Tab-separated table of C-alpha atoms (C1' of nucleotides) in Angstrom:
chain	number	residue	atom	x	y	z
W	1	UNK	CA	-29.032	134.503	22.327
W	2	UNK	CA	-29.017	131.367	20.234
W	3	UNK	CA	-28.771	129.044	23.226
W	4	UNK	CA	-31.297	129.984	25.895
W	5	UNK	CA	-29.120	128.900	28.810
W	6	UNK	CA	-26.256	131.122	27.734
W	7	UNK	CA	-28.440	134.207	27.559
W	8	UNK	CA	-27.995	137.200	29.855
W	9	UNK	CA	-24.213	136.989	30.174
W	10	UNK	CA	-23.511	139.317	33.067
W	11	UNK	CA	-20.333	139.952	35.040
W	12	UNK	CA	-21.086	136.961	37.269
W	13	UNK	CA	-20.690	134.661	34.306
W	14	UNK	CA	-17.059	135.546	33.897
W	15	UNK	CA	-16.519	134.349	37.431
W	16	UNK	CA	-18.342	131.169	36.636
W	17	UNK	CA	-15.961	130.407	33.817
W	18	UNK	CA	-12.727	131.394	35.552
W	19	UNK	CA	-13.590	129.279	38.523
W	20	UNK	CA	-14.276	126.226	36.497
W	21	UNK	CA	-11.004	126.716	34.719
W	22	UNK	CA	-8.666	126.699	37.697
W	23	UNK	CA	-10.178	123.734	39.484
W	24	UNK	CA	-10.739	121.939	36.240
W	25	UNK	CA	-7.147	122.460	35.126
W	26	UNK	CA	-5.966	121.145	38.436
W	27	UNK	CA	-8.039	118.027	38.234
W	28	UNK	CA	-7.080	117.486	34.620
W	29	UNK	CA	-3.408	117.654	35.574
W	30	UNK	CA	-3.999	115.313	38.468
W	31	UNK	CA	-5.704	112.782	36.236
W	32	UNK	CA	-3.037	113.158	33.569
W	33	UNK	CA	-0.441	112.310	36.202
W	34	UNK	CA	-2.512	109.359	37.184
W	35	UNK	CA	-2.543	108.206	33.591
W	36	UNK	CA	1.237	108.353	33.296
W	37	UNK	CA	1.647	106.518	36.586
W	38	UNK	CA	-0.845	103.901	35.516
W	39	UNK	CA	1.231	103.102	32.454
W	40	UNK	CA	4.576	103.172	34.234
W	41	UNK	CA	3.478	101.316	37.360
W	42	UNK	CA	1.740	98.563	35.435
W	43	UNK	CA	5.041	96.655	35.308
W	44	UNK	CA	5.280	96.760	39.090
W	45	UNK	CA	1.685	95.694	39.586
W	46	UNK	CA	0.933	98.806	41.618
W	47	UNK	CA	-1.665	101.530	41.370
W	48	UNK	CA	-0.607	105.065	42.109
W	49	UNK	CA	-1.992	105.198	45.666
W	50	UNK	CA	-0.403	101.821	46.371
W	51	UNK	CA	2.879	103.182	45.055
W	52	UNK	CA	2.622	106.122	47.448
W	53	UNK	CA	2.118	103.724	50.344
W	54	UNK	CA	5.158	101.730	49.282
W	55	UNK	CA	7.206	104.937	49.018
W	56	UNK	CA	6.411	105.784	52.617
W	57	UNK	CA	7.208	102.256	53.761
W	58	UNK	CA	10.499	102.226	51.866
W	59	UNK	CA	11.443	105.417	53.651
W	60	UNK	CA	10.077	104.798	57.105
W	61	UNK	CA	10.561	101.064	57.412
W	62	UNK	CA	7.449	100.076	59.316
W	63	UNK	CA	4.677	102.100	60.872
W	64	UNK	CA	1.092	101.915	62.109
W	65	UNK	CA	-1.849	102.579	59.833
W	66	UNK	CA	-2.500	105.834	61.639
W	67	UNK	CA	0.924	107.270	60.850
W	68	UNK	CA	0.664	106.067	57.282
W	69	UNK	CA	-2.599	107.935	56.956
W	70	UNK	CA	-1.053	111.111	58.314
W	71	UNK	CA	1.775	110.936	55.803
W	72	UNK	CA	-0.619	110.460	52.893
W	73	UNK	CA	-3.643	112.384	54.189
W	74	UNK	CA	-5.783	109.295	53.896
W	75	UNK	CA	-8.136	107.732	56.437
W	76	UNK	CA	-8.674	104.122	57.380
W	77	UNK	CA	-11.653	103.828	55.058
W	78	UNK	CA	-9.262	104.227	52.152
W	79	UNK	CA	-6.208	102.540	53.621
W	80	UNK	CA	-7.749	99.385	55.063
W	81	UNK	CA	-8.850	97.842	51.766
W	82	UNK	CA	-5.766	99.167	49.984
W	83	UNK	CA	-3.465	97.553	52.545
W	84	UNK	CA	-5.385	94.308	52.295
W	85	UNK	CA	-4.719	94.266	48.576
W	86	UNK	CA	-1.035	94.946	49.154
W	87	UNK	CA	-1.019	92.158	51.711
W	88	UNK	CA	-2.676	89.653	49.411
W	89	UNK	CA	-0.143	90.689	46.770
W	90	UNK	CA	2.522	89.615	49.256
W	91	UNK	CA	4.167	93.040	49.564
W	92	UNK	CA	3.282	93.896	53.166
W	93	UNK	CA	2.205	92.247	56.400
W	94	UNK	CA	-0.238	93.705	58.915
W	95	UNK	CA	0.178	92.786	62.561
W	96	UNK	CA	-1.540	94.020	65.679
W	97	UNK	CA	0.892	95.891	67.857
W	98	UNK	CA	1.769	94.070	71.064
W	99	UNK	CA	2.079	97.291	73.034
W	100	UNK	CA	-1.202	98.764	71.826
W	101	UNK	CA	-3.764	96.291	70.604
W	102	UNK	CA	-5.720	99.042	68.834
W	103	UNK	CA	-2.834	99.717	66.491
W	104	UNK	CA	-1.870	97.713	63.405
W	105	UNK	CA	1.743	97.778	62.288
W	106	UNK	CA	2.332	97.675	58.557
W	107	UNK	CA	5.705	96.328	57.493
W	108	UNK	CA	7.326	95.239	54.263
W	109	UNK	CA	7.809	91.624	53.319
W	110	UNK	CA	10.978	90.464	51.583
W	111	UNK	CA	9.156	90.802	48.320
W	112	UNK	CA	7.956	94.281	49.170
W	113	UNK	CA	11.460	95.393	50.072
W	114	UNK	CA	12.823	93.862	46.892
W	115	UNK	CA	10.324	95.736	44.758
W	116	UNK	CA	12.150	98.927	45.633
W	117	UNK	CA	14.954	97.974	43.257
W	118	UNK	CA	12.564	98.013	40.350
W	119	UNK	CA	10.856	101.205	41.528
W	120	UNK	CA	13.897	103.454	41.596
W	121	UNK	CA	13.663	104.011	37.873
W	122	UNK	CA	10.089	105.266	38.066
W	123	UNK	CA	10.692	108.831	39.303
W	124	UNK	CA	13.106	109.656	36.520
W	125	UNK	CA	10.550	108.652	33.926
W	126	UNK	CA	7.855	110.681	35.653
W	127	UNK	CA	9.989	113.784	35.801
W	128	UNK	CA	10.837	113.329	32.153
W	129	UNK	CA	7.147	113.030	31.331
W	130	UNK	CA	6.413	116.414	32.887
W	131	UNK	CA	8.807	118.153	30.518
W	132	UNK	CA	9.916	120.339	33.424
W	133	UNK	CA	13.290	120.723	35.101
W	134	UNK	CA	13.776	120.299	38.819
W	135	UNK	CA	13.647	124.026	39.556
W	136	UNK	CA	10.329	124.402	37.767
W	137	UNK	CA	8.950	121.393	39.569
W	138	UNK	CA	9.995	122.776	42.906
W	139	UNK	CA	8.406	126.109	42.146
W	140	UNK	CA	5.137	124.561	41.035
W	141	UNK	CA	5.116	122.278	44.033
W	142	UNK	CA	5.516	125.234	46.356
W	143	UNK	CA	2.609	127.069	44.740
W	144	UNK	CA	0.409	124.022	45.006
W	145	UNK	CA	1.262	123.466	48.651
W	146	UNK	CA	0.370	127.067	49.437
W	147	UNK	CA	-2.889	126.612	47.570
W	148	UNK	CA	-3.671	123.432	49.481
W	149	UNK	CA	-3.069	125.156	52.794
W	150	UNK	CA	-5.334	128.033	51.816
W	151	UNK	CA	-8.070	125.692	50.639
W	152	UNK	CA	-7.920	123.516	53.738
W	153	UNK	CA	-8.204	126.575	55.937
W	154	UNK	CA	-11.102	127.937	53.905
W	155	UNK	CA	-12.919	124.603	53.991
W	156	UNK	CA	-12.671	124.509	57.765
W	157	UNK	CA	-14.021	128.021	58.031
W	158	UNK	CA	-16.834	127.357	55.577
W	159	UNK	CA	-17.844	124.358	57.627
W	160	UNK	CA	-17.915	126.390	60.799
W	161	UNK	CA	-19.782	129.184	59.073
W	162	UNK	CA	-22.258	126.577	57.962
W	163	UNK	CA	-23.099	125.809	61.574
W	164	UNK	CA	-26.562	127.240	61.099
Q	1	UNK	CA	21.352	102.496	59.169
Q	2	UNK	CA	18.757	102.549	61.894
Q	3	UNK	CA	15.893	101.781	59.552
Q	4	UNK	CA	16.902	99.043	57.110
Q	5	UNK	CA	14.698	100.259	54.281
Q	6	UNK	CA	16.197	103.742	54.318
Q	7	UNK	CA	19.754	102.457	54.118
Q	8	UNK	CA	22.022	103.073	51.161
Q	9	UNK	CA	20.685	106.490	50.214
Q	10	UNK	CA	22.146	107.082	46.787
Q	11	UNK	CA	21.445	109.754	44.209
Q	12	UNK	CA	18.464	107.790	42.913
Q	13	UNK	CA	16.714	108.287	46.231
Q	14	UNK	CA	16.609	112.025	45.807
Q	15	UNK	CA	14.714	111.450	42.626
Q	16	UNK	CA	12.352	109.188	44.464
Q	17	UNK	CA	11.488	111.917	46.917
Q	18	UNK	CA	11.207	114.782	44.454
Q	19	UNK	CA	8.934	112.786	42.270
Q	20	UNK	CA	6.585	111.904	45.015
Q	21	UNK	CA	6.434	115.514	46.032
Q	22	UNK	CA	5.270	117.020	42.773
Q	23	UNK	CA	2.546	114.508	42.016
Q	24	UNK	CA	1.595	114.295	45.642
Q	25	UNK	CA	1.300	118.069	45.930
Q	26	UNK	CA	-0.878	118.100	42.873
Q	27	UNK	CA	-3.183	115.457	44.172
Q	28	UNK	CA	-3.324	117.095	47.584
Q	29	UNK	CA	-4.369	120.366	45.969
Q	30	UNK	CA	-6.934	118.569	43.871
Q	31	UNK	CA	-8.440	116.886	46.900
Q	32	UNK	CA	-8.358	120.121	48.884
Q	33	UNK	CA	-10.351	121.758	46.096
Q	34	UNK	CA	-12.741	118.874	46.233
Q	35	UNK	CA	-13.178	119.427	49.946
Q	36	UNK	CA	-14.040	123.094	49.494
Q	37	UNK	CA	-16.471	122.277	46.709
Q	38	UNK	CA	-18.064	119.565	48.793
Q	39	UNK	CA	-18.853	122.053	51.533
Q	40	UNK	CA	-20.018	124.819	49.203
Q	41	UNK	CA	-22.037	122.623	46.850
Q	42	UNK	CA	-23.824	120.795	49.636
Q	43	UNK	CA	-26.505	123.492	49.594
Q	44	UNK	CA	-27.140	122.848	45.915
Q	45	UNK	CA	-27.232	119.096	46.346
Q	46	UNK	CA	-24.448	118.628	43.801
Q	47	UNK	CA	-21.114	116.874	43.899
Q	48	UNK	CA	-18.193	118.526	42.183
Q	49	UNK	CA	-18.305	116.407	39.007
Q	50	UNK	CA	-22.059	116.947	38.821
Q	51	UNK	CA	-21.453	120.678	39.162
Q	52	UNK	CA	-19.020	120.536	36.244
Q	53	UNK	CA	-21.644	118.809	34.116
Q	54	UNK	CA	-24.188	121.470	35.032
Q	55	UNK	CA	-21.677	124.208	34.174
Q	56	UNK	CA	-21.282	122.815	30.692
Q	57	UNK	CA	-25.030	122.457	30.254
Q	58	UNK	CA	-25.658	126.012	31.458
Q	59	UNK	CA	-23.208	127.221	28.853
Q	60	UNK	CA	-24.013	124.963	25.945
Q	61	UNK	CA	-27.729	124.481	26.432
Q	62	UNK	CA	-28.113	120.859	25.422
Q	63	UNK	CA	-25.695	118.353	23.970
Q	64	UNK	CA	-25.115	114.639	23.483
Q	65	UNK	CA	-23.282	112.558	26.068
Q	66	UNK	CA	-20.332	112.257	23.704
Q	67	UNK	CA	-19.792	116.011	23.491
Q	68	UNK	CA	-20.235	116.341	27.222
Q	69	UNK	CA	-17.499	113.784	27.707
Q	70	UNK	CA	-15.177	115.655	25.401
Q	71	UNK	CA	-15.699	118.886	27.300
Q	72	UNK	CA	-14.971	117.215	30.631
Q	73	UNK	CA	-12.549	114.519	29.502
Q	74	UNK	CA	-14.803	111.827	30.890
Q	75	UNK	CA	-16.083	108.656	29.262
Q	76	UNK	CA	-19.506	107.040	29.309
Q	77	UNK	CA	-18.532	104.754	32.152
Q	78	UNK	CA	-18.320	107.786	34.381
Q	79	UNK	CA	-21.033	109.916	32.801
Q	80	UNK	CA	-23.833	107.383	32.447
Q	81	UNK	CA	-24.401	106.772	36.157
Q	82	UNK	CA	-23.688	110.417	36.975
Q	83	UNK	CA	-26.299	111.595	34.486
Q	84	UNK	CA	-28.794	109.099	35.836
Q	85	UNK	CA	-28.359	110.603	39.259
Q	86	UNK	CA	-28.842	114.102	37.864
Q	87	UNK	CA	-31.935	112.857	36.070
Q	88	UNK	CA	-33.438	111.256	39.147
Q	89	UNK	CA	-32.702	114.539	40.959
Q	90	UNK	CA	-34.877	116.181	38.332
Q	91	UNK	CA	-32.165	118.451	36.951
Q	92	UNK	CA	-31.726	116.972	33.465
Q	93	UNK	CA	-33.549	114.799	30.958
Q	94	UNK	CA	-31.922	112.245	28.683
Q	95	UNK	CA	-33.538	111.538	25.322
Q	96	UNK	CA	-32.423	109.437	22.378
Q	97	UNK	CA	-31.698	111.631	19.424
Q	98	UNK	CA	-34.223	111.249	16.606
Q	99	UNK	CA	-31.602	111.829	13.922
Q	100	UNK	CA	-29.099	109.340	15.349
Q	101	UNK	CA	-30.512	106.672	17.577
Q	102	UNK	CA	-27.084	105.893	19.011
Q	103	UNK	CA	-26.837	109.332	20.557
Q	104	UNK	CA	-28.477	110.528	23.780
Q	105	UNK	CA	-29.215	114.220	24.153
Q	106	UNK	CA	-28.844	115.645	27.640
Q	107	UNK	CA	-30.861	118.773	28.351
Q	108	UNK	CA	-31.786	120.818	31.377
Q	109	UNK	CA	-35.174	120.658	33.026
Q	110	UNK	CA	-36.838	123.798	34.345
Q	111	UNK	CA	-35.452	122.934	37.726
Q	112	UNK	CA	-31.970	122.421	36.332
Q	113	UNK	CA	-32.052	125.773	34.577
Q	114	UNK	CA	-33.336	127.450	37.708
Q	115	UNK	CA	-30.490	126.031	39.791
Q	116	UNK	CA	-28.142	128.285	37.870
Q	117	UNK	CA	-29.395	131.279	39.835
Q	118	UNK	CA	-28.205	129.709	43.060
Q	119	UNK	CA	-24.923	128.564	41.519
Q	120	UNK	CA	-23.653	131.935	40.380
Q	121	UNK	CA	-22.424	132.736	43.857
Q	122	UNK	CA	-20.277	129.600	44.045
Q	123	UNK	CA	-17.283	130.726	41.949
Q	124	UNK	CA	-16.694	133.849	43.976
Q	125	UNK	CA	-16.469	131.810	47.158
Q	126	UNK	CA	-14.112	129.334	45.509
Q	127	UNK	CA	-11.793	132.036	44.250
Q	128	UNK	CA	-11.832	133.596	47.701
Q	129	UNK	CA	-10.928	130.217	49.216
Q	130	UNK	CA	-7.811	129.962	47.067
Q	131	UNK	CA	-6.410	133.192	48.476
Q	132	UNK	CA	-5.179	134.064	44.995
Q	133	UNK	CA	-6.059	136.948	42.697
Q	134	UNK	CA	-7.262	136.434	39.159
Q	135	UNK	CA	-3.843	137.006	37.593
Q	136	UNK	CA	-2.237	134.391	39.818
Q	137	UNK	CA	-5.017	131.952	39.058
Q	138	UNK	CA	-4.602	132.493	35.346
Q	139	UNK	CA	-0.876	131.943	35.583
Q	140	UNK	CA	-1.220	128.769	37.591
Q	141	UNK	CA	-3.907	127.502	35.253
Q	142	UNK	CA	-1.641	128.025	32.274
Q	143	UNK	CA	1.188	126.092	33.903
Q	144	UNK	CA	-1.123	123.255	34.774
Q	145	UNK	CA	-2.543	123.063	31.273
Q	146	UNK	CA	0.961	122.884	29.827
Q	147	UNK	CA	1.782	120.151	32.305
Q	148	UNK	CA	-1.331	118.216	31.371
Q	149	UNK	CA	-0.471	118.415	27.695
Q	150	UNK	CA	3.057	117.189	28.353
Q	151	UNK	CA	1.825	114.328	30.523
Q	152	UNK	CA	-0.822	113.232	28.035
Q	153	UNK	CA	1.758	113.179	25.269
Q	154	UNK	CA	4.208	111.238	27.407
Q	155	UNK	CA	1.558	108.711	28.426
Q	156	UNK	CA	0.714	108.042	24.805
Q	157	UNK	CA	4.371	107.547	23.961
Q	158	UNK	CA	4.961	105.304	26.963
Q	159	UNK	CA	2.051	103.167	25.896
Q	160	UNK	CA	3.420	102.838	22.400
Q	161	UNK	CA	6.897	102.149	23.725
Q	162	UNK	CA	5.341	99.437	25.828
Q	163	UNK	CA	4.234	97.636	22.675
Q	164	UNK	CA	6.708	94.854	23.346
M	1	DC	C1'	-28.333	94.749	-1.202
M	2	DA	C1'	-24.639	92.737	1.895
M	3	DC	C1'	-21.125	93.187	4.949
M	4	DA	C1'	-17.316	95.037	7.413
M	5	DA	C1'	-15.715	98.957	10.126
M	6	DC	C1'	-16.896	102.304	13.011
M	7	DT	C1'	-19.594	105.104	16.567
M	8	DC	C1'	-22.068	105.690	20.670
M	9	DA	C1'	-24.194	104.714	25.126
M	10	DG	C1'	-24.448	101.541	28.542
M	11	DT	C1'	-22.837	97.739	31.789
M	12	DT	C1'	-19.561	95.353	34.641
M	13	DG	C1'	-15.706	95.063	37.549
M	14	DT	C1'	-11.786	97.129	40.077
M	15	DG	C1'	-9.950	100.591	42.779
M	16	DC	C1'	-9.891	105.090	45.274
M	17	DA	C1'	-11.986	109.031	48.492
M	18	DC	C1'	-14.701	110.073	52.124
M	19	DA	C1'	-18.592	110.284	55.537
M	20	DA	C1'	-20.769	107.868	59.159
M	21	DC	C1'	-20.706	104.347	62.028
M	22	DT	C1'	-19.053	100.164	65.015
M	23	DA	C1'	-16.144	97.933	68.196
M	24	DA	C1'	-12.186	97.141	70.787
M	25	DA	C1'	-8.521	98.973	73.529
M	26	DT	C1'	-6.435	102.593	76.235
M	27	DG	C1'	-5.756	106.013	79.817
M	28	DG	C1'	-7.308	109.368	83.020
M	29	DC	C1'	-10.318	110.224	86.771
M	30	DT	C1'	-12.757	109.553	90.869
N	1	DA	C1'	-11.991	99.018	91.049
N	2	DG	C1'	-15.468	101.458	87.990
N	3	DC	C1'	-16.546	104.772	84.616
N	4	DC	C1'	-15.935	107.594	80.558
N	5	DA	C1'	-13.717	110.177	76.886
N	6	DT	C1'	-10.400	109.247	73.473
N	7	DT	C1'	-7.858	106.659	70.130
N	8	DT	C1'	-7.492	103.293	66.510
N	9	DA	C1'	-8.974	100.017	62.741
N	10	DG	C1'	-12.368	98.378	60.391
N	11	DT	C1'	-17.052	98.272	57.918
N	12	DT	C1'	-20.705	100.101	55.107
N	13	DG	C1'	-22.558	103.006	51.700
N	14	DT	C1'	-22.170	106.589	48.087
N	15	DG	C1'	-19.938	108.517	44.326
N	16	DC	C1'	-16.173	109.014	40.865
N	17	DA	C1'	-12.410	107.200	37.274
N	18	DC	C1'	-11.342	104.054	34.031
N	19	DA	C1'	-10.608	99.636	31.441
N	20	DA	C1'	-12.910	96.132	28.967
N	21	DC	C1'	-16.770	94.673	26.958
N	22	DT	C1'	-21.706	94.521	24.828
N	23	DG	C1'	-25.059	95.730	21.621
N	24	DA	C1'	-27.604	98.765	18.859
N	25	DG	C1'	-27.188	101.933	15.202
N	26	DT	C1'	-24.674	104.089	11.294
N	27	DT	C1'	-21.646	104.534	7.320
N	28	DG	C1'	-18.675	103.215	3.626
N	29	DT	C1'	-17.558	99.871	0.051
N	30	DG	C1'	-18.101	96.508	-3.254
DNA sequence: CACAACTCAGTTGTGCACAACTAAATGGCT
DNA sequence: AGCCATTTAGTTGTGCACAACTGAGTTGTG
């Protein structure tokens, strides 16, 4: 009872702590990843989200902002300024689609395509930084994807339940 | 060879994909958590990082900004504006320490202490949203903490290795 | 005492995430 | 053709993360 706020530790308090631990651990891991990427991607002049965009473009060739957002689970509010920065860095071009004037096609420039050569060494360093082998990574990834699905579903239901 | 960028798929490309999957899965899970918290914490008028700060304060009573940052792995650049918002919401007070004028003590107001009563129901809903039992959560948490440690170590070493 | 090294909070600037909104274009419908 | 719901980017505003820096305060050393 030395600290007033910590008084009356009931069974609910154990929940309080456990909860903070799982989400906190997750965010800590996410930020730690970000830190490693920051260091490794500095040479390429990319941030981590920009790197993800480039990964998709290197795989898909060219595609509209909408599709890009679906791949990365990001909306235009995040992608528009990000893509502008990539464009002013000379890595991509953005052009209104001729078929559908609402749509903007994002495609790689020569420079953007060339950057791929320097990026292929990144993943190996990242995997090494995790200290895990491929099987462990796959397993963890699967758990996380399940968790994400469960959380997304729950969030939708909470929102509906909140329709007061 | 239909899409130029995806041509010449060598062994390096598998790495490229795997890599993006593990970090991407992690970030997706982190954002999904954020989404659930956003919905659940809306009633309390807190964002998720603000909730974390309150959790620490409810447990520790009062403490300087520095200690708070150590608990949460956040620096003053993040905490200062966040704490100002909590202060203007009437949940905390910030006072220069008398013993050490450099330090700022953060402590709960009556209102901030009272909010705890309404927050105790949050963790149960979060755990329910994950669809996991406590053992699974503990296991996943442990894996993530190990991963974070490995990544932090690697980032430090990469930075040193970058001392070119 | 004087002075250098350090500590701590705060500020500034950049970039990301997301909600809410705007505006243009599209396509279906009558 | 005219109308309207939908789709698509973009803009604005809020909040967080972090690097780099400032400036006040503290501590150790000669």
